[in-house]
Short mmCIF file of C-alpha atoms and ligand atoms in Angstrom, two decimals:
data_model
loop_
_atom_site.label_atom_id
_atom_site.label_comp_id
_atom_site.label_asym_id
_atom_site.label_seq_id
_atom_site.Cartn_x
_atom_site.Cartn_y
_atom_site.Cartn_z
CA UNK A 16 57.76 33.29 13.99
CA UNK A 17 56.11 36.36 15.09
CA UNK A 18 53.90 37.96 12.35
CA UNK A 19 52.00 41.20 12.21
CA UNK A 20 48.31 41.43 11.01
CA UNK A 21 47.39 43.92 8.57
CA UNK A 22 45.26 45.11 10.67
CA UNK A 23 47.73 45.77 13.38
CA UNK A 24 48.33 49.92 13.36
CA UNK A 25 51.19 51.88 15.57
CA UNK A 26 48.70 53.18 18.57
CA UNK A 27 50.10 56.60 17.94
CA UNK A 28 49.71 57.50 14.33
CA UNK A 29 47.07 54.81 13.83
CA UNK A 30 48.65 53.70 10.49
CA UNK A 31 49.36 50.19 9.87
CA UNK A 32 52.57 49.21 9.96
CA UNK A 33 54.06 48.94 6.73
CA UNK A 34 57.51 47.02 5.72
CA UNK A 35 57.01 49.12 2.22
CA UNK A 36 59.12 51.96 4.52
CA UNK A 37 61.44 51.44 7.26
CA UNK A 38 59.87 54.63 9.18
CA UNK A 39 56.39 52.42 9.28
CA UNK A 40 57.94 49.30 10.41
CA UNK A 41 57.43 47.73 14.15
CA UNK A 42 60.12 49.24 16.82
CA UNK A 43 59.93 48.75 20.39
CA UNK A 44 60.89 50.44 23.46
CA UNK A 45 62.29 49.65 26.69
CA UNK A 46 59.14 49.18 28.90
CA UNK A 47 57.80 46.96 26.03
CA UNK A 48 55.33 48.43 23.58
CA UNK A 49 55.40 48.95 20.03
CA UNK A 50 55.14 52.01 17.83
CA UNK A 51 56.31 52.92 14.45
CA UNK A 52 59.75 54.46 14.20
CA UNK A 53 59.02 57.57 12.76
CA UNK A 54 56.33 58.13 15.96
CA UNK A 55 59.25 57.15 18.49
CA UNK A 56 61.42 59.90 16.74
CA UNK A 57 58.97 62.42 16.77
CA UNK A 58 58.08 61.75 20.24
CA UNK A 59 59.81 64.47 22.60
CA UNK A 60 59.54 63.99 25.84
CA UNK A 61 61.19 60.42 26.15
CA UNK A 62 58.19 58.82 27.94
CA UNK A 63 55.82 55.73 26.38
CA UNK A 64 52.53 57.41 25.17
CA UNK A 65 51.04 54.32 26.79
CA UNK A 66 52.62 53.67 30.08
CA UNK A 67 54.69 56.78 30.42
CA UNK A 68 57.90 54.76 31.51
CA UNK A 69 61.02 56.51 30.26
CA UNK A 70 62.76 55.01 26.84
CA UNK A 71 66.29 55.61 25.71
CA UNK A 72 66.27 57.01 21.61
CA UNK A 73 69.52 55.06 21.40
CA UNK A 74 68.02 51.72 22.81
CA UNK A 75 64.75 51.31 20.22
CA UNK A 76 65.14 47.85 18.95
CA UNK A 77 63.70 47.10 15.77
CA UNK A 78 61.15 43.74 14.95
CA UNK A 79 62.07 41.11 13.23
CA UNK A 80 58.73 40.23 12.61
CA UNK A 81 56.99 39.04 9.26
CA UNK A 82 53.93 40.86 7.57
CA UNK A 83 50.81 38.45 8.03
CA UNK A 84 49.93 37.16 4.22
CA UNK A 85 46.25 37.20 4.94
CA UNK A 86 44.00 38.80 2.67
CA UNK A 87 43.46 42.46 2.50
CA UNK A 88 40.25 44.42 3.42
CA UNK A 89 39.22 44.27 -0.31
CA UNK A 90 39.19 40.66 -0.19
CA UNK A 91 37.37 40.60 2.81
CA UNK A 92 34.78 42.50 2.08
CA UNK A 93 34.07 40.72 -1.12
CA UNK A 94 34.49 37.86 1.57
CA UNK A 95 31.74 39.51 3.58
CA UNK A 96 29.48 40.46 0.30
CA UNK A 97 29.10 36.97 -0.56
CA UNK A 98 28.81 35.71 2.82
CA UNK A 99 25.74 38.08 3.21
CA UNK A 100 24.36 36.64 -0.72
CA UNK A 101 25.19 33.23 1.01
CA UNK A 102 23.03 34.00 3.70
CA UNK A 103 20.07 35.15 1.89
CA UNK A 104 19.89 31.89 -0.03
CA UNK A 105 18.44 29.62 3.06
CA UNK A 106 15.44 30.66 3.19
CA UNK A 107 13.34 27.93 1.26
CA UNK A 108 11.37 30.14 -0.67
CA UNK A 109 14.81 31.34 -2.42
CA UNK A 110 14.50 30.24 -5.77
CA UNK A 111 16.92 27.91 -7.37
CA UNK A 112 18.10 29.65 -9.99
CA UNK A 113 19.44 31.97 -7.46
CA UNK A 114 21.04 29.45 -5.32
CA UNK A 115 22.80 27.97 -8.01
CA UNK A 116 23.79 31.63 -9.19
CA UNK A 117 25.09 32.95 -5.84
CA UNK A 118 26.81 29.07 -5.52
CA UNK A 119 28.81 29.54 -8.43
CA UNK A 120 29.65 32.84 -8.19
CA UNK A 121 31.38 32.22 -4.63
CA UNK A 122 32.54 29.31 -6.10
CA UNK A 123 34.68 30.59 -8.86
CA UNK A 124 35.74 33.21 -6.38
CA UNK A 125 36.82 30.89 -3.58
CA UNK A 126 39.18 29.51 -6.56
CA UNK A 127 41.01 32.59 -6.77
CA UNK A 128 41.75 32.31 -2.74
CA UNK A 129 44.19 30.31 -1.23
CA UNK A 130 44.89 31.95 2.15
CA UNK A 131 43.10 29.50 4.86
CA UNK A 132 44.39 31.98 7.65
CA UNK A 133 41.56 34.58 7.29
CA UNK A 134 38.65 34.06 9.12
CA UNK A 135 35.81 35.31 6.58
CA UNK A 136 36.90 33.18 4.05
CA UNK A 137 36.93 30.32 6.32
CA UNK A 138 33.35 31.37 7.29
CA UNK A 139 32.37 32.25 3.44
CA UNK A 140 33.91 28.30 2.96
CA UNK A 141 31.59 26.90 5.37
CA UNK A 142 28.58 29.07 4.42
CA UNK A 143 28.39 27.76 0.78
CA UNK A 144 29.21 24.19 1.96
CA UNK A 145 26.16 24.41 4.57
CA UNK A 146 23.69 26.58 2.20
CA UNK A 147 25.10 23.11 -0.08
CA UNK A 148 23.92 20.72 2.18
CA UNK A 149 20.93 22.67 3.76
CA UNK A 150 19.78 22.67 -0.04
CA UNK A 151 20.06 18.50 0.00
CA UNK A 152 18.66 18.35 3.10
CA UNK A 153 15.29 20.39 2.00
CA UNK A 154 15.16 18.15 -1.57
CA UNK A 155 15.28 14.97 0.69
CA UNK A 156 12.95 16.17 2.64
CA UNK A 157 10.32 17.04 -0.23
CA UNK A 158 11.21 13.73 -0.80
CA UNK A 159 10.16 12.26 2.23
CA UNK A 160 6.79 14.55 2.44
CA UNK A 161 5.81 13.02 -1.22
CA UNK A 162 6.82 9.69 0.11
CA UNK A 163 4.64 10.15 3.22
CA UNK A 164 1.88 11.30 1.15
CA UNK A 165 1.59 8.19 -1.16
CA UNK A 166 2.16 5.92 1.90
CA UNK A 167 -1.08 7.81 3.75
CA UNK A 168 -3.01 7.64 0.58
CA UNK A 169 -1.83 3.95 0.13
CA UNK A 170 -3.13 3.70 4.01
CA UNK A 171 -6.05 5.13 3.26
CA UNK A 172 -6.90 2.61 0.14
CA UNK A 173 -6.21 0.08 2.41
CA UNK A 174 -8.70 1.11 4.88
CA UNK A 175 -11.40 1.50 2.07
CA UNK A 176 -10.80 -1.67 0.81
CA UNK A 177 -10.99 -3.32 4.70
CA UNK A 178 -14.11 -1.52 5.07
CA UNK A 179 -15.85 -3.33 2.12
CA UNK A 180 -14.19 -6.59 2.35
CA UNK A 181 -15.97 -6.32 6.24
CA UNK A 182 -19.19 -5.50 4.44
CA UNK A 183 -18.67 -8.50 2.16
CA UNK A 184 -17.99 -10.83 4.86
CA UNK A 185 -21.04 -9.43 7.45
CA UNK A 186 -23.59 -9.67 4.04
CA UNK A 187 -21.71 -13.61 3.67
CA UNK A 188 -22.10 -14.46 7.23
CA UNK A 189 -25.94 -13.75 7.02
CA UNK A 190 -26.46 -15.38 3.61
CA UNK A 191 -24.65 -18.44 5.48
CA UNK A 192 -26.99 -17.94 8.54
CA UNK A 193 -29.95 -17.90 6.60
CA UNK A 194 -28.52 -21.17 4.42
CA UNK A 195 -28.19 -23.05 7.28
CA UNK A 196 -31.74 -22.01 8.95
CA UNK A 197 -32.72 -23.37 5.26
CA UNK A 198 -30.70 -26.55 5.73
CA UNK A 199 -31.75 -27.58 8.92
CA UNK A 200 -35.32 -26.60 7.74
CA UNK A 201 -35.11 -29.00 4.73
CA UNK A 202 -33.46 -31.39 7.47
CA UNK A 203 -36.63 -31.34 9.36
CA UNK A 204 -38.84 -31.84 6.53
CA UNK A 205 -36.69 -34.65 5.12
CA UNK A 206 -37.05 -36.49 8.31
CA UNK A 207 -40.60 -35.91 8.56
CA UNK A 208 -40.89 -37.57 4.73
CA UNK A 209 -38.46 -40.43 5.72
CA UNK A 210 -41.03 -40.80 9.26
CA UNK A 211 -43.61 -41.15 6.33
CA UNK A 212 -42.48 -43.41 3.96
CA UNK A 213 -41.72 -46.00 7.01
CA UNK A 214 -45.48 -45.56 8.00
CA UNK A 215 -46.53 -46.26 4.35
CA UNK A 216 -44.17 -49.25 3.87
CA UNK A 217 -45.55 -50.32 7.18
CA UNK A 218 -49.07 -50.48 5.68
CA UNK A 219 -47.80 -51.82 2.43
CA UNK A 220 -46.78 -54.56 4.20
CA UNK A 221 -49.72 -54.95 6.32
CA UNK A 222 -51.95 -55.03 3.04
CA UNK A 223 -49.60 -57.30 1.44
CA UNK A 224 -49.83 -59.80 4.09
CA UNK A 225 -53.90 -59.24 4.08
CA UNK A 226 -55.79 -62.75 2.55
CA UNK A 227 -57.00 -61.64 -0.91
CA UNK A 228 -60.79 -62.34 -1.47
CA UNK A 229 -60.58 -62.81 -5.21
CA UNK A 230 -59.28 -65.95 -6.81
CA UNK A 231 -55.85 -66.21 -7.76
CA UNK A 232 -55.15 -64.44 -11.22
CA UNK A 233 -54.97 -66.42 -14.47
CA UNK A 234 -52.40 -67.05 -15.91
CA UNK A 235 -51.17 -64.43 -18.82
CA UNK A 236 -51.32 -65.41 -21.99
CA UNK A 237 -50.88 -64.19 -25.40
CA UNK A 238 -53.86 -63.60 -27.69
CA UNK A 239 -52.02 -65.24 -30.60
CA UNK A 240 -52.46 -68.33 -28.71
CA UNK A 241 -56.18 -67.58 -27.52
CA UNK A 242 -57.47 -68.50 -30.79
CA UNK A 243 -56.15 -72.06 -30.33
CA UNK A 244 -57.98 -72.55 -27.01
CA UNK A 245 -61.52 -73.37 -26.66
CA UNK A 246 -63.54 -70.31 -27.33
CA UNK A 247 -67.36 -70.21 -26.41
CA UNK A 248 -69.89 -71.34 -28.44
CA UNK A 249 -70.72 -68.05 -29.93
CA UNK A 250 -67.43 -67.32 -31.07
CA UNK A 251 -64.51 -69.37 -30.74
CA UNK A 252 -61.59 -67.12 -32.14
CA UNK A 253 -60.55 -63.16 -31.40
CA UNK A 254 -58.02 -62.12 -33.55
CA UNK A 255 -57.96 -58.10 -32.06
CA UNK A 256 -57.91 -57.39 -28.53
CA UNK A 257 -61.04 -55.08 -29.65
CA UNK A 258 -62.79 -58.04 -29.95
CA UNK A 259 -62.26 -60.10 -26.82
CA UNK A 260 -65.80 -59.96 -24.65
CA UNK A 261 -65.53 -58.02 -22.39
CA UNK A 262 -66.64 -60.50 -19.42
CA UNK A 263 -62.89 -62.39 -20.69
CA UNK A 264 -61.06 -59.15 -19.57
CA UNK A 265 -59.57 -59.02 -16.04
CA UNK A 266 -58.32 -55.55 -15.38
CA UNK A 267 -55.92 -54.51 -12.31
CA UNK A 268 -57.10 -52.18 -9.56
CA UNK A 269 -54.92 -49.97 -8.63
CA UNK A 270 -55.04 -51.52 -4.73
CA UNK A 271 -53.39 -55.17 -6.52
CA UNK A 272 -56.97 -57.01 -7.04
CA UNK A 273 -58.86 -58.20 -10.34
CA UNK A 274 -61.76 -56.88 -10.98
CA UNK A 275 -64.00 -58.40 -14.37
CA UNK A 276 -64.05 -56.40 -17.32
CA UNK A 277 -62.37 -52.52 -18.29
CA UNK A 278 -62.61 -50.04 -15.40
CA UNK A 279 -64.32 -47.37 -17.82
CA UNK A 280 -65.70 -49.39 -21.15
CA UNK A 281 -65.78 -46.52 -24.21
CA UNK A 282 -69.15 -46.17 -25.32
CA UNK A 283 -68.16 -45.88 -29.20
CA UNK A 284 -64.49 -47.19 -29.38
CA UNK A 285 -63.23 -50.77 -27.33
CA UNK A 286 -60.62 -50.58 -24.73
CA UNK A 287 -57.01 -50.54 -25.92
CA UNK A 288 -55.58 -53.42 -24.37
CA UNK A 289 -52.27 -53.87 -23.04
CA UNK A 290 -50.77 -57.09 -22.92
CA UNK A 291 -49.73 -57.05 -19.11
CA UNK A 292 -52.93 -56.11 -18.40
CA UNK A 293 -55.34 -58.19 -20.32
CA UNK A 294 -56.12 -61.31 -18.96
CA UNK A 295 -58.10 -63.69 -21.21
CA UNK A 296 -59.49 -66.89 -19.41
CA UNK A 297 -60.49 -69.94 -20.95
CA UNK A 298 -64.05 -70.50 -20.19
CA UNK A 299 -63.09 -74.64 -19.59
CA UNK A 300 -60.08 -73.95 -17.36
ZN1 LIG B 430 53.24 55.79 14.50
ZN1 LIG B 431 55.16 51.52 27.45
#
């Protein structure tokens, strides 16, 4: 079916053909163009105003042709208007309270259109859905820009904490190196003691094996039983070690040997005598 756009006008009269009228409805002529019937009629000299081939009055044929249902110029320039209100929205410093203003606005009008034919809706269609998604796509990327900003700060932490735990470990390494200096230090020493004590077990032994010039010592006893022996003429019984002679006493050098009497006799007080170091001899052993 052949349709007519509003838009379409008779190149003569420059009205747009109307099917409100038969005189402002489509007729053509022999060589092929198309005027409005009341322009053919009022045309005189027989001749197309566009190609000046000759047309019979009698042989104007009228269109069958259908008025185009797309919207009329008020409609498209309230297409247009919100197109432009569409457009200004992008930029991202438009604030949202206008976006979503200007969005439903063109929404609710879009509801009142149904004709998919004309060519600003079909761009006013597309401009909300973009300005829709352009919207998305700047949220998602504030998003993203927060997200990269905790993940750099989180980077940075990281690198803070590296840098100390490095510090730790360098200050640990050099306590470790100076530990082992002490170690091997102490090492040292302890073989140097060990080099010692073989030298002085060495002479122990020597001494021990050395003939001892004294007699062999007596025999311990207890002073209980010194009062039974035979005591000197003088005095035959000591019942305190205070009052043992001191010629009876044997006391132990510290080298092993016997030597008569207490190493350092008190003046005023006796010697305090320790059993397992008081030997008392019987003068008739
Ligand atoms: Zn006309
Ligand atoms: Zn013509």
């Amino acid at each position: 079916m052949l349709v007519v756009h509003p838009s379409s006008t008779c190149d003569v009269c420059l009205d747009p053909y109307s099917w409100a009228t038969p005189e402002n409805t489509p007729h053509a002529i022999a060589c092929g163009h198309i005027f409005c019937r009341s322009c053919l009629h009022l045309i005189l000299e027989q001749r197309c105003p566009l190609c000046r081939k000759a047309f019979q009055e009698d042989r104007i044929k009228k269109l069958h042709v259908d008025q185009c249902n797309a919207p009329n110029d008020e409609h498209q320039n309230r297409d247009r208007e919100y197109l432009s209100q569409v457009s200004l929205c992008f930029p991202e410093d438009t604030s949202d309270e206008q976006v979503n203003g200007v969005v439903g606005e063109v929404h609710q009008w879009l509801a009142t259109r149904s004709d998919d034919s004309c060519m600003t809706l079909k761009a006013l269609r597309a401009a909300v859905e973009g300005l829709h998604k352009y919207k998305l796509l700047i949220v998602e990327n504030l998003r993203d820009k927060n997200m990269i900003r905790k993940h750099v700060r989180a980077v940075h932490e990281l690198r803070e904490d590296n840098r100390a735990l490095r510090a730790v470990e360098n200050a640990a390494v050099l306590k470790c190196t100076e530990l082992t200096e002490q170690l091997e230090k102490m090492e040292q020493d302890c073989a140097a003691l060990r080099s010692e004590r073989a030298r002085y077990h060495a002479e122990l032994t020597r001494l021990k094996h050395l003939s001892n010039p004294l007699p062999p010592p007596p025999r311990q006893i207890h002073l209980e039983r010194a009062a039974s022996l035979t005591a000197p003429s003088s005095q035959s019984t000591w019942t305190t070690p205070a009052a043992v002679p001191s010629y009876l006493i044997y006391t132990q050098r510290p080298d092993g040997s016997y030597m008569q009497g207490p190493i350092a006799p008190e003046p005023e007080t006796a010697p305090v005598l320790r059993e397992d170091e008081t030997q008392i001899r019987s003068p008739h052993r």
